[in-house]
């Protein structure tokens, strides 16, 4: 069983950058494909980005493509979400998730979830 802990959230201004790490423990990290999702108040959880076990394949939601970058360091058991050019509409709780086998943009395919980290972008 994998435990996931996100960090790095905070309050930033529009145009700023943040990097969110998600540290994994309790399993063989390189066995898992990883994803980042987010949920804004009053809205459903939505897909942000995904990366396969090796880091060789990634996928992004149109809303973040070109601004966000997902990466992973299997030696450190950590997946990252680099967020640039942040917008107020990026304000949400950000969650990382893990699955064996490609989960892509489908939240239901991810078995393990972190507790989330709040990102607030002011205009």
Short mmCIF file of C-alpha atoms in Angstrom, two decimals:
data_model
loop_
_atom_site.label_atom_id
_atom_site.label_comp_id
_atom_site.label_asym_id
_atom_site.label_seq_id
_atom_site.Cartn_x
_atom_site.Cartn_y
_atom_site.Cartn_z
CA UNK A 1 0.00 0.00 0.00
CA UNK A 2 1.29 3.42 -0.99
CA UNK A 3 1.02 6.53 1.16
CA UNK A 4 1.19 9.87 -0.64
CA UNK A 5 1.94 13.26 0.93
CA UNK A 6 1.69 16.47 -1.06
CA UNK A 7 3.37 19.71 -0.06
CA UNK A 8 4.42 23.04 -1.54
CA UNK A 9 1.04 24.73 -1.74
CA UNK A 10 0.44 28.30 -0.70
CA UNK A 11 -0.82 31.74 -1.61
CA UNK A 12 0.76 33.30 -4.69
CA UNK A 13 -0.03 36.06 -7.16
CA UNK A 14 -1.11 35.60 -10.73
CA UNK A 15 1.89 34.95 -12.93
CA UNK A 16 3.92 33.33 -10.16
CA UNK A 17 5.24 29.78 -10.08
CA UNK A 18 4.98 26.94 -7.58
CA UNK A 19 6.38 23.44 -7.46
CA UNK A 20 4.37 20.77 -5.70
CA UNK A 21 6.21 17.66 -4.54
CA UNK A 22 4.35 14.47 -3.68
CA UNK A 23 6.35 12.01 -1.61
CA UNK A 24 5.45 8.33 -1.74
CA UNK A 25 6.16 5.63 0.83
CA UNK A 26 5.14 2.08 1.58
CA UNK A 27 5.51 0.65 -1.90
CA UNK A 28 7.80 0.37 -4.89
CA UNK A 29 7.35 3.82 -6.35
CA UNK A 30 8.61 2.90 -9.79
CA UNK A 31 5.76 0.39 -10.13
CA UNK A 32 3.20 3.18 -10.18
CA UNK A 33 1.95 5.61 -12.75
CA UNK A 34 1.15 8.94 -11.12
CA UNK A 35 -1.33 11.72 -11.61
CA UNK A 36 -2.12 15.19 -10.34
CA UNK A 37 -5.73 16.27 -9.94
CA UNK A 38 -7.30 19.38 -8.47
CA UNK A 39 -10.61 20.39 -6.95
CA UNK A 40 -11.86 23.93 -6.65
CA UNK A 41 -14.62 24.91 -4.20
CA UNK A 42 -18.00 23.83 -5.49
CA UNK A 43 -16.52 21.99 -8.45
CA UNK A 44 -15.76 18.39 -9.27
CA UNK A 45 -12.25 17.02 -9.09
CA UNK A 46 -10.50 17.48 -12.41
CA UNK A 47 -7.46 16.02 -14.07
CA UNK A 48 -4.28 18.01 -14.33
CA UNK A 49 -1.38 15.83 -15.45
CA UNK A 50 -0.17 12.24 -15.48
CA UNK A 51 3.16 10.49 -15.87
CA UNK A 52 4.00 6.85 -16.43
CA UNK A 53 6.27 4.79 -14.20
CA UNK A 54 9.47 5.67 -16.04
CA UNK A 55 8.71 9.30 -16.73
CA UNK A 56 8.84 8.63 -20.43
CA UNK A 57 5.18 9.38 -21.07
CA UNK A 58 3.12 12.31 -19.85
CA UNK A 59 -0.36 13.69 -20.39
CA UNK A 60 -1.88 17.09 -19.59
CA UNK A 61 -5.28 18.68 -19.38
CA UNK A 62 -5.78 21.40 -21.97
CA UNK A 63 -6.25 23.92 -19.16
CA UNK A 64 -2.68 23.47 -17.92
CA UNK A 65 -0.81 22.40 -21.06
CA UNK A 66 2.17 24.61 -21.68
CA UNK A 67 2.14 26.00 -18.13
CA UNK A 68 2.44 22.92 -15.91
CA UNK A 69 5.05 20.17 -16.06
CA UNK A 70 4.84 16.81 -14.32
CA UNK A 71 8.04 14.94 -13.53
CA UNK A 72 9.26 12.24 -11.19
CA UNK A 73 12.40 11.13 -9.44
CA UNK A 74 12.14 7.41 -8.73
CA UNK A 75 15.30 7.49 -6.62
CA UNK A 76 13.56 9.98 -4.29
CA UNK A 77 10.10 8.37 -4.51
CA UNK A 78 8.69 11.74 -5.48
CA UNK A 79 6.52 13.14 -8.24
CA UNK A 80 6.46 16.87 -8.93
CA UNK A 81 4.09 19.35 -10.49
CA UNK A 82 5.84 22.49 -11.68
CA UNK A 83 3.23 25.22 -12.16
CA UNK A 84 4.17 28.36 -14.06
CA UNK A 85 2.17 31.40 -15.12
CA UNK A 86 -0.42 30.68 -12.46
CA UNK A 87 -3.91 32.10 -12.89
CA UNK A 88 -6.66 32.74 -10.34
CA UNK A 89 -8.62 29.89 -11.92
CA UNK A 90 -5.84 27.51 -10.88
CA UNK A 91 -6.94 28.00 -7.26
CA UNK A 92 -7.81 24.57 -5.88
CA UNK A 93 -6.74 21.75 -3.62
CA UNK A 94 -4.18 19.72 -5.53
CA UNK A 95 -4.01 15.96 -5.08
CA UNK A 96 -1.50 13.41 -6.28
CA UNK A 97 -2.61 9.88 -7.00
CA UNK A 98 -1.03 6.54 -7.84
CA UNK A 99 -2.09 3.57 -9.90
CA UNK A 100 -0.59 0.46 -11.41
CA UNK A 101 -1.28 0.65 -15.09
CA UNK A 102 -1.98 3.83 -16.96
CA UNK A 103 -4.63 5.94 -15.27
CA UNK A 104 -4.34 8.96 -17.48
CA UNK A 105 -7.11 11.48 -16.88
CA UNK A 106 -9.54 9.03 -15.22
CA UNK A 107 -9.65 9.59 -11.46
CA UNK A 108 -11.50 6.32 -10.84
CA UNK A 109 -8.48 4.36 -12.10
CA UNK A 110 -6.21 5.72 -9.37
CA UNK A 111 -6.15 3.59 -6.24
CA UNK A 112 -4.12 5.73 -3.85
CA UNK A 113 -4.58 9.41 -3.08
CA UNK A 114 -2.84 12.01 -0.96
CA UNK A 115 -4.59 14.40 1.38
CA UNK A 116 -4.11 17.40 -0.88
CA UNK A 117 -2.38 20.75 -0.68
CA UNK A 118 -4.09 24.11 -1.13
CA UNK A 119 -2.98 26.44 -3.89
CA UNK A 120 -4.49 29.91 -3.94
CA UNK A 121 -3.72 32.36 -6.74
CA UNK A 122 -4.68 35.97 -6.20
CA UNK A 123 -5.31 38.38 -9.06
#
